[in-house]
Coordinates of C-alpha atoms and ligand atoms in Angstrom, one line a residue:
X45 CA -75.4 68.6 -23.4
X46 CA -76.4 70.1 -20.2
X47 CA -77.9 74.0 -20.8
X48 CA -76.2 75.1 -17.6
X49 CA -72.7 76.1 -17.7
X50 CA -70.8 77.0 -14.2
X51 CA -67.4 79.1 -15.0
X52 CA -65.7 78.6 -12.0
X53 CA -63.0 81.1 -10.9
X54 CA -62.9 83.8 -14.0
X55 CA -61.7 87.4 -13.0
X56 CA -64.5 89.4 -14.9
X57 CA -62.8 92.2 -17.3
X58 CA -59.3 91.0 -16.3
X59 CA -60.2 92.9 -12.7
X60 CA -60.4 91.6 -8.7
X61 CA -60.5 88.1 -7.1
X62 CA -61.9 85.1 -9.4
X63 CA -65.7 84.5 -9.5
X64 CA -68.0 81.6 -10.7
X65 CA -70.6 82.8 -13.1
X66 CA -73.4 80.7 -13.3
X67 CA -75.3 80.5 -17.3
X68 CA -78.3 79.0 -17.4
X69 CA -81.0 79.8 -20.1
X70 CA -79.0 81.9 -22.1
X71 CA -78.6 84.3 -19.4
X72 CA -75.9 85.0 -16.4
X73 CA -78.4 83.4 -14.1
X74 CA -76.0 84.2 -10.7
X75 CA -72.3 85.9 -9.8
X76 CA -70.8 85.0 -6.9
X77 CA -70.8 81.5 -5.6
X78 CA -73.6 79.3 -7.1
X79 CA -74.5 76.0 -5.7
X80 CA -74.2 73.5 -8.3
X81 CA -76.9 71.1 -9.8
X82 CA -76.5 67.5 -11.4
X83 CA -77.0 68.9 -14.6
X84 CA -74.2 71.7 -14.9
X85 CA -71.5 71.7 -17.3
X86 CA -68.4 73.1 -15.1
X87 CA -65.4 75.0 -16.6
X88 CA -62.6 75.2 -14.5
X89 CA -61.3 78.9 -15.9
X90 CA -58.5 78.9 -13.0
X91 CA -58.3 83.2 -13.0
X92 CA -58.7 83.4 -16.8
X93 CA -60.3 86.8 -18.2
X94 CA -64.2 86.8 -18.6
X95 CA -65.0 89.0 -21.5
X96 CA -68.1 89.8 -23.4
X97 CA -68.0 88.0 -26.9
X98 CA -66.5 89.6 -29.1
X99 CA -68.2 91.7 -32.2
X100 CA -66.7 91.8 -35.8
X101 CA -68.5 94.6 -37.7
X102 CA -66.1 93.9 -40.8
X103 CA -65.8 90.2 -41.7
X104 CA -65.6 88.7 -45.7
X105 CA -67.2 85.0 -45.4
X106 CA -67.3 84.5 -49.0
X107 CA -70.3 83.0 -49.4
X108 CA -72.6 83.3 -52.1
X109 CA -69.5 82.8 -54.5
X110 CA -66.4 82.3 -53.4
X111 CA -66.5 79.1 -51.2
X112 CA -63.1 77.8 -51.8
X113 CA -62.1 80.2 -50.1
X114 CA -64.5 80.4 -46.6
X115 CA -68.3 79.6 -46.3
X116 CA -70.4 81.1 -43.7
X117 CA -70.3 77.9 -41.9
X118 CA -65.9 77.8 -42.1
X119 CA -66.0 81.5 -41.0
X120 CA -68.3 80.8 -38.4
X121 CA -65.9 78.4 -36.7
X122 CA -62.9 81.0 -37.2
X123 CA -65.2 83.5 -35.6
X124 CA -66.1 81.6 -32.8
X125 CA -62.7 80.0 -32.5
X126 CA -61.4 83.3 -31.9
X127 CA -64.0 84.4 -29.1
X128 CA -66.7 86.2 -31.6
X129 CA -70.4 85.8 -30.8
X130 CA -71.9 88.2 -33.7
X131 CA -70.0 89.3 -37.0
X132 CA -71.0 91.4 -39.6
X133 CA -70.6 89.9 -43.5
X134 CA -69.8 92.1 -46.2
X135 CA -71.7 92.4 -49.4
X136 CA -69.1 92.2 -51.8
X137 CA -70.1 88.2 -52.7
X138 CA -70.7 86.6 -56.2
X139 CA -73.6 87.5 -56.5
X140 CA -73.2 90.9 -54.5
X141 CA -75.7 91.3 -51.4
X142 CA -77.1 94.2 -52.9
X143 CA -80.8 92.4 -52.4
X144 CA -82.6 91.0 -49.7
X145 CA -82.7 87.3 -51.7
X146 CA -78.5 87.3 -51.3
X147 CA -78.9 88.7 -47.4
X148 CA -81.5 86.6 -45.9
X149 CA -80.1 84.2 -47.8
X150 CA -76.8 84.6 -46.0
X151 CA -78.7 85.3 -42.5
X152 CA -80.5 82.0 -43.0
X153 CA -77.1 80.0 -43.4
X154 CA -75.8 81.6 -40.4
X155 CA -78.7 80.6 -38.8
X156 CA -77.9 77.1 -39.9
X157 CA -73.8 77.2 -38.8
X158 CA -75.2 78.2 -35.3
X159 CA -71.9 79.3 -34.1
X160 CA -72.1 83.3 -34.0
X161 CA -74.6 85.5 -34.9
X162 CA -74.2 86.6 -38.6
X163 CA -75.5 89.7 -40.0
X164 CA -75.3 90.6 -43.8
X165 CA -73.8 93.9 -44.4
X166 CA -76.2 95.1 -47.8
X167 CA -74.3 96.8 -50.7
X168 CA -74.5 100.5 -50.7
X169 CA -75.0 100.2 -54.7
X170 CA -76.1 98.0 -57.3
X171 CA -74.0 95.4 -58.1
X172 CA -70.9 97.8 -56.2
X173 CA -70.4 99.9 -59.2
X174 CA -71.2 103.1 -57.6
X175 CA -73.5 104.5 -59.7
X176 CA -77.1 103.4 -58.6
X177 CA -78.1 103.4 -54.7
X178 CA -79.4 99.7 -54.2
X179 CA -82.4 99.2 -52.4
X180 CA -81.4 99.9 -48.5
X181 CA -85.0 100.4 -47.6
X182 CA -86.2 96.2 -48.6
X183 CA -82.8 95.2 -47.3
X184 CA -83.3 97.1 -44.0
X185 CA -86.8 95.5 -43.8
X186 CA -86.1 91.6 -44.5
X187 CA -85.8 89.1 -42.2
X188 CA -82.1 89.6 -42.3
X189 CA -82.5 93.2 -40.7
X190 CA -80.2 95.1 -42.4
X191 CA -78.3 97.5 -40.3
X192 CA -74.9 98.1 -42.1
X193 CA -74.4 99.4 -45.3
X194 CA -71.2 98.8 -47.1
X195 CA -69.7 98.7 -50.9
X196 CA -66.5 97.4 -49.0
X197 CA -63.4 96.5 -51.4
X198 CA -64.7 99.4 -53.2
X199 CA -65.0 103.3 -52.4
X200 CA -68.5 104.6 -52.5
X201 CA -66.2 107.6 -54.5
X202 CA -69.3 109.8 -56.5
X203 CA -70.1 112.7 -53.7
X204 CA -73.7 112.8 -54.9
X205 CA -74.2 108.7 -54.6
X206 CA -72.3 108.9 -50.6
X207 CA -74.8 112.3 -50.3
X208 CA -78.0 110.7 -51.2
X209 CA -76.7 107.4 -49.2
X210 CA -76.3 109.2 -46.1
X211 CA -79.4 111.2 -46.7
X212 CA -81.7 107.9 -47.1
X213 CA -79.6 106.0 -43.9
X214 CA -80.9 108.9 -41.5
X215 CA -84.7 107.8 -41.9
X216 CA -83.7 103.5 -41.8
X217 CA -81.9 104.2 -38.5
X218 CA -78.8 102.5 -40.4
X219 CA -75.0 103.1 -40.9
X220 CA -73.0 103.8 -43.8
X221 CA -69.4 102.0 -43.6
X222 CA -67.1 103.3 -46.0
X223 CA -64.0 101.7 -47.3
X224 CA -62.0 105.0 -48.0
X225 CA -60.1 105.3 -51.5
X226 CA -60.0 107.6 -53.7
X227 CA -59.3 105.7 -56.8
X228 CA -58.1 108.3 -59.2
X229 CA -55.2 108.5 -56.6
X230 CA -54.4 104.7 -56.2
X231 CA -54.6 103.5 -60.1
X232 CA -52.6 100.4 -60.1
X233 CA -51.4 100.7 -56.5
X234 CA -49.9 97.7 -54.9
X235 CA -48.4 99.3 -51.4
X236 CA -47.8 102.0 -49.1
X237 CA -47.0 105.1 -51.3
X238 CA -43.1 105.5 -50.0
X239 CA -39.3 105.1 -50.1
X240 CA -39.7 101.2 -49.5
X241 CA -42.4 101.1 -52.2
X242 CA -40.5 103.2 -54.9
X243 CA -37.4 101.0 -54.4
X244 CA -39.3 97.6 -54.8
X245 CA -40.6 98.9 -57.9
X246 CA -44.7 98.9 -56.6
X247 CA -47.3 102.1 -58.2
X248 CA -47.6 103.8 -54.4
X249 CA -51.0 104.0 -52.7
X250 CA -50.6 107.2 -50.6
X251 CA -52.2 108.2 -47.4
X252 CA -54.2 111.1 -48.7
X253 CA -56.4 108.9 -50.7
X254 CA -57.9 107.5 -47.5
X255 CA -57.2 110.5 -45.7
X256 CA -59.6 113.4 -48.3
X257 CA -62.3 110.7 -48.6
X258 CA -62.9 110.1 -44.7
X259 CA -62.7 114.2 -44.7
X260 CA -65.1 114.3 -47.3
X261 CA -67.4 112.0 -45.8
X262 CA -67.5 113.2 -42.4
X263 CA -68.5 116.3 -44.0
X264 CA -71.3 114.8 -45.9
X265 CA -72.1 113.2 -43.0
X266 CA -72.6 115.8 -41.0
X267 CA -74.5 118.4 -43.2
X268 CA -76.9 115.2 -43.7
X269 CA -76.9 114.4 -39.9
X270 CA -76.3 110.7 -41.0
X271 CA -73.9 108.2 -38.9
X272 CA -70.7 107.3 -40.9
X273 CA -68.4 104.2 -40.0
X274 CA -64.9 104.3 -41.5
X275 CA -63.9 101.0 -42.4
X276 CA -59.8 99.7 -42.1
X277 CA -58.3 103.3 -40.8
X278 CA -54.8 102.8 -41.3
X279 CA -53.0 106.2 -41.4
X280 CA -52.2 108.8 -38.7
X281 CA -53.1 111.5 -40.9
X282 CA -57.2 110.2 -40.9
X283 CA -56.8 109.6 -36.8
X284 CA -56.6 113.5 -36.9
X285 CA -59.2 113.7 -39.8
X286 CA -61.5 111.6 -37.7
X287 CA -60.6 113.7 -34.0
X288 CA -60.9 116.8 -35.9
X289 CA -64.6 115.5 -36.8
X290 CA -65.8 114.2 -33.7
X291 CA -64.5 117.3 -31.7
X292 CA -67.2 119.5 -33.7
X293 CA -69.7 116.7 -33.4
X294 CA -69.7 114.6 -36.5
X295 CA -72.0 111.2 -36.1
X296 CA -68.5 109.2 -37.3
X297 CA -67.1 105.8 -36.1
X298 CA -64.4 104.1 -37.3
X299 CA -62.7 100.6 -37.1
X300 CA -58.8 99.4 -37.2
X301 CA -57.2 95.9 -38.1
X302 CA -55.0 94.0 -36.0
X303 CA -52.8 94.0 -39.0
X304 CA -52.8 98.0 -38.9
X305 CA -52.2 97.8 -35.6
X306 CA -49.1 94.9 -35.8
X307 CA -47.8 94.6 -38.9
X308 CA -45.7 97.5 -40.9
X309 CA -44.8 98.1 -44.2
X310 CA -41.2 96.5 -43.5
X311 CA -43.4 93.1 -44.8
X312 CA -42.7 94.2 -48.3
X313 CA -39.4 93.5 -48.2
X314 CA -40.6 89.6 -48.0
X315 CA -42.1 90.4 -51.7
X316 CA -44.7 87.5 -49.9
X317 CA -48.2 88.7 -51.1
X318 CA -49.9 87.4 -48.1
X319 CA -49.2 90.8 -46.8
X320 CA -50.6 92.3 -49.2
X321 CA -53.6 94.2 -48.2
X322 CA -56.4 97.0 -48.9
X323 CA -55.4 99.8 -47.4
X324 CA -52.1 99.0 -47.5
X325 CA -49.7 98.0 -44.9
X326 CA -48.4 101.3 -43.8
X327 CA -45.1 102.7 -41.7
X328 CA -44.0 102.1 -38.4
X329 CA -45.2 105.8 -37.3
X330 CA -48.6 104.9 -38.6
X331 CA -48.8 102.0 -36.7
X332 CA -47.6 104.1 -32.9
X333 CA -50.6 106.4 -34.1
X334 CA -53.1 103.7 -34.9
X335 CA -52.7 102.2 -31.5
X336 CA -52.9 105.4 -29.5
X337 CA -56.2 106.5 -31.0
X338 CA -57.4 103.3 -30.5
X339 CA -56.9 103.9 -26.8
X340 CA -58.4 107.3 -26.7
X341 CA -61.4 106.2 -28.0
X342 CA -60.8 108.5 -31.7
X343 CA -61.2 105.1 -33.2
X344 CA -63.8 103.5 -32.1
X345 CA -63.1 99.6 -32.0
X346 CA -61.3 97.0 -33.9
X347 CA -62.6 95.0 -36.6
X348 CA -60.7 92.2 -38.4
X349 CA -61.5 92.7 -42.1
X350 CA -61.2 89.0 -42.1
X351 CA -60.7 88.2 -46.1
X352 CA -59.7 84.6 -47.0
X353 CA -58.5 84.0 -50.4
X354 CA -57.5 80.9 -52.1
X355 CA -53.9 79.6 -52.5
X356 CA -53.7 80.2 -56.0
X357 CA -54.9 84.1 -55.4
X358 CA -51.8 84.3 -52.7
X359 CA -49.4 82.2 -54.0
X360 CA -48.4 84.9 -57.2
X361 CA -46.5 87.4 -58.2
X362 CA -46.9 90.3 -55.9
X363 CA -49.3 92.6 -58.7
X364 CA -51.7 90.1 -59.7
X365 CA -52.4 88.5 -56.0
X366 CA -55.6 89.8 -54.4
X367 CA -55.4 91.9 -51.5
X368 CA -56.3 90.7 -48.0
X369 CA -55.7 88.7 -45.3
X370 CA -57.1 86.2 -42.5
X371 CA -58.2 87.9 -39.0
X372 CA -61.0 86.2 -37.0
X373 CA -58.5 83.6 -35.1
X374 CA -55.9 86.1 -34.3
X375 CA -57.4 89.4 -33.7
X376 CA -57.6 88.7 -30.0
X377 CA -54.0 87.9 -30.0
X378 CA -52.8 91.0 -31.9
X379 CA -55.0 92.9 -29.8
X380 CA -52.8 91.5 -27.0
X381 CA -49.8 92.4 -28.3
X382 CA -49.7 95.5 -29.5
X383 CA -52.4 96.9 -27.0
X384 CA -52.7 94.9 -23.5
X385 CA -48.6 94.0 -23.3
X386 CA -47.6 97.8 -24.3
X387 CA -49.9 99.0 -21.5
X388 CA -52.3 100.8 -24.1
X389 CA -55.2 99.0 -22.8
X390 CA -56.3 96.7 -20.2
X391 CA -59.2 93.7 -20.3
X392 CA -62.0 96.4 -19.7
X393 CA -60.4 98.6 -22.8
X394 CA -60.1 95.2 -24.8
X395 CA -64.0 94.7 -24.0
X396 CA -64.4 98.0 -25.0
X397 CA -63.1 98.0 -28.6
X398 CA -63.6 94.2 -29.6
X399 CA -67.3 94.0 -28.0
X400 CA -69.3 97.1 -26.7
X401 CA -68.4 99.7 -29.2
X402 CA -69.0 97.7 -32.2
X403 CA -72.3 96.2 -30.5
X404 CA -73.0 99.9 -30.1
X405 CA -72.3 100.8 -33.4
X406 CA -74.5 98.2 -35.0
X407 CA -77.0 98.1 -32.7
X408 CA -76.9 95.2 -31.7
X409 CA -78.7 94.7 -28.6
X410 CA -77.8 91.3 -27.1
X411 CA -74.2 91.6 -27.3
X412 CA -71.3 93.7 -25.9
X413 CA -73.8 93.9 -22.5
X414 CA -72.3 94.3 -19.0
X415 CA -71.2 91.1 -17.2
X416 CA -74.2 91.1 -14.2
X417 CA -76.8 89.0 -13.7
X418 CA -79.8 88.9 -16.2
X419 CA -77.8 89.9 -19.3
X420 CA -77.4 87.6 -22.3
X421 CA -74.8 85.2 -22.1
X422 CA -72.4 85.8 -24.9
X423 CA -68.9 85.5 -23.4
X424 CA -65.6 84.7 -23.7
X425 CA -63.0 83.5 -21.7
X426 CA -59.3 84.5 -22.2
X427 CA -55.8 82.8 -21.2
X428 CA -54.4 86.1 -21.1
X429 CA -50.7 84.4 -19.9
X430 CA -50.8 81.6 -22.5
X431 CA -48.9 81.7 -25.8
X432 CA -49.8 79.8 -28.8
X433 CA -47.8 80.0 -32.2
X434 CA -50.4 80.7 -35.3
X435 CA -50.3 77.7 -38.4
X436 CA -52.6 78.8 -41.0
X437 CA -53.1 75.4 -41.9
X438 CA -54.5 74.7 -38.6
X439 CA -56.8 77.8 -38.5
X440 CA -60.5 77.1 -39.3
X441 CA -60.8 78.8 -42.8
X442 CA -60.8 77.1 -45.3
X443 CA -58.1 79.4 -47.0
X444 CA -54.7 79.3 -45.3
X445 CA -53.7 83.2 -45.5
X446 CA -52.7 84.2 -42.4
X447 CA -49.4 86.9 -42.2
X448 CA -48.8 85.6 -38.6
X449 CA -47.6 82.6 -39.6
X450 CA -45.0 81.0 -37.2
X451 CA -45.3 83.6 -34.8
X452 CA -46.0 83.4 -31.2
X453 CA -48.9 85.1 -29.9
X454 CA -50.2 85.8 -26.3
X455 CA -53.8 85.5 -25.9
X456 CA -55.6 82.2 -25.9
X457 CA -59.4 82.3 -26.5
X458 CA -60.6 79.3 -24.2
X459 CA -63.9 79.2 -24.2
X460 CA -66.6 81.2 -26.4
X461 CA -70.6 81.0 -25.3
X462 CA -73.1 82.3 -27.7
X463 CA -76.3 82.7 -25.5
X464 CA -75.5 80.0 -22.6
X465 CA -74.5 77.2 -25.4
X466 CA -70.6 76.7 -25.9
X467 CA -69.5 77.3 -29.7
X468 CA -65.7 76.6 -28.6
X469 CA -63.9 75.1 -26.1
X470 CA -60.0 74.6 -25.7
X471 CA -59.5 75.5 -29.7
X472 CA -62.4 73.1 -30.7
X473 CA -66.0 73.8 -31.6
X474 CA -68.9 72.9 -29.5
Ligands
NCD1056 N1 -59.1 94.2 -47.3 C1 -58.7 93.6 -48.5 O1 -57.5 93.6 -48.8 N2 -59.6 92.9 -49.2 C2 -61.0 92.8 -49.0 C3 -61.7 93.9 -49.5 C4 -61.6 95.2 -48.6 O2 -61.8 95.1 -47.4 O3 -61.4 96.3 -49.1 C5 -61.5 91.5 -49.7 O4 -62.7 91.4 -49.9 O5 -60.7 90.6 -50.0
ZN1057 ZN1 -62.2 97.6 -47.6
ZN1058 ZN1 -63.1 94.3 -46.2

């Protein structure tokens, strides 16, 4: 395949008359109106949206442990299927990446896939327990470059364990990503603490469990002068927690779901555990809030908390099903939905929140870059008009649990280039 690509009439962020963008050695060689060579792969993008790929800081691939249910390789077609070009993998495998065997281990297989850029997330403790701070410093220092720390699916709960993590993240230069629950307060929860809850007969997670551990830990955070990342925000009540924080200057960043952004707590009434999900599915108020701080920038980007589970971990009784639910192949989409179509946002906010923030907050310098001449080329190209209905069956993943199924979405990812080389075309890799 020819290592020049010409994208020939793409309206860069969504904005002004169509361009051709020339990509040739991995970087936007030319803007404008290139002369084309032999040699040149040409995409007709016919006034499509020219993004910068997309960056997941929160994706579960599964892998070591769980590969019946996604691989790094699988996830790596959803991600890049869905207009990603870097995602971040979190620790909580079998065995847990809480060592730099399991996370250069995980680096080197995305290496291998060669479809997105993955980058282990370490475990902030041994094993997840919370008790003993794993060894950031080795995993910071492998090959796989450790730059996110997270005991995600679990709350890092003890104050002195979340103190001394943030302490020792200031002098590695890394991040600390919390998923925030207090888990004396959601004991046997299976949904949003509420009316809806109550009356279905499910234990109630309520808001302030989130809401007094993202209060703590901006707090920590900001005595230690360490950067905190708040993983799945999904009430109202934390969007003030976190504005409150970064008005008196807290280093805090924080990340919401397309599925806290979409999808309401009304899904209970389906009693189909596919919507089941950590931190619950909340109210329709929650949601309103959820998008508008989006917008204003109080949280920071959106990150899919992509977690595949197999059929027989879905396909249960409500209370023993595992929580989560499939996002790299439709976060684009919901993104649409709920933020371009409403007016919240337009292409330069969607590059924004799905690229450059969450580039910014990882660090990652090759990605989430300006679309001029000389940057890296990882793009992606948007049918913003199109429609497409989801079928998890069809989706990439190997597992099948996506709570979008049967719905039509707007937002068709039609091209994805991870420095200059196509990872998906027209819904297909390569
Ligand atoms: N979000 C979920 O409901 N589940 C995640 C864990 C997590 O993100 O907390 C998983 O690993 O399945
Ligand atoms: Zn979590
Ligand atoms: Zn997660």
């Amino acid at each position: 395949m020819s290592d020049r690509v010409l994208i020939k009439g793409a309206r860069l962020y969504g904005e002004g008359e169509p361009v051709d963008v020339l990509v040739s050695n991995g970087i936007i060689a030319e803007i404008g109106s290139p002369a084309v060579s032999g040699d040149t792969e040409v995409v007709e993008a016919g006034g499509q949206v020219l993004l910068p790929g997309f960056v997941d800081l929160h994706t579960h691939l599964r892998e070591p442990g769980r590969e019946d249910a996604e691989t790094v390789e699988s996830g790596s077609a959803a991600a890049a299927l869905g207009g990603y070009t870097a995602v971040f993998a979190m620790a909580n495998t079998d065995p847990v990446a809480d060592n730099s065997v399991v996370v250069e281990h995980v680096w080197r297989r995305g290496r291998e896939a060669g479809l997105v850029d993955v980058h282990p997330v370490g475990a902030v403790t041994v094993g997840l327990k919370g008790e003993q701070l794993a060894e950031l410093g080795t995993m910071a220092k492998s090959a796989a470059n450790v730059r996110i720390f997270s005991d995600d699916g679990h709350c890092v709960d003890d104050p002195l364990i979340m103190r001394r993590a943030l302490e020792y993240s200031t002098a590695l230069g890394v991040v600390i990503a919390q998923h925030a629950e207090e888990p004396r307060l959601t004991v046997g929860a299976q949904a949003n603490e509420g009316e809806r809850a109550s009356r279905l007969g499910y234990a109630g997670w309520p808001a302030s469990a989130e809401e007094s551990i993202v209060a703590r830990d901006c707090l920590l955070a900001q005595h230690a002068g360490a950067r905190l990342h708040v993983c799945h925000v999904s009430t109202a009540g934390t969007a003030d927690v976190l504005s409150w924080a970064k008005d008196r200057g807290t280093r805090v960043s924080a990340e919401v779901t397309p599925h806290h952004l979409l999808l309401t707590d009304d899904r209970l009434e389906t009693y189909d555990p596919v919507n089941k999900v950590n931190p619950p599915l909340r109210t329709g108020g929650d949601a309103a809030r959820l998008r508008a701080a989006l917008a204003e920038g109080v949280i920071d980007c959106v990150a899919t908390d992509h977690a595949p589970h197999p059929v027989q971990d879905k396909d249960c009784e409500w209370a023993v099903a595992k929580p989560g639910m499939l996002g790299l192949q439709t976060a684009l989409s919901v993104v649409a939905e709920t933020m371009v179509r409403t007016g919240l946002l337009d292409w330069r906010g969607v590059a924004r929140v799905m690229s450059e923030r969450p580039a910014e907050i990882a660090g990652l310098p090759d990605h989430g870059r300006p679309l001029e001449t000389g940057e890296p080329a990882n793009l992606v190209l948007v049918d913003p008009d199109a429609e497409w209905t989801v079928r998890g069956a069809e989706l990439a993943s190997i597992a099948a649990n996506t709570p979008y199924e049967g719905m039509r979405l707007p937002g068709v990812v039609t091209l994805t280039l991870l420095r200059g080389r196509i990872t998906a075309r027209e819904g297909k890799i390569g």
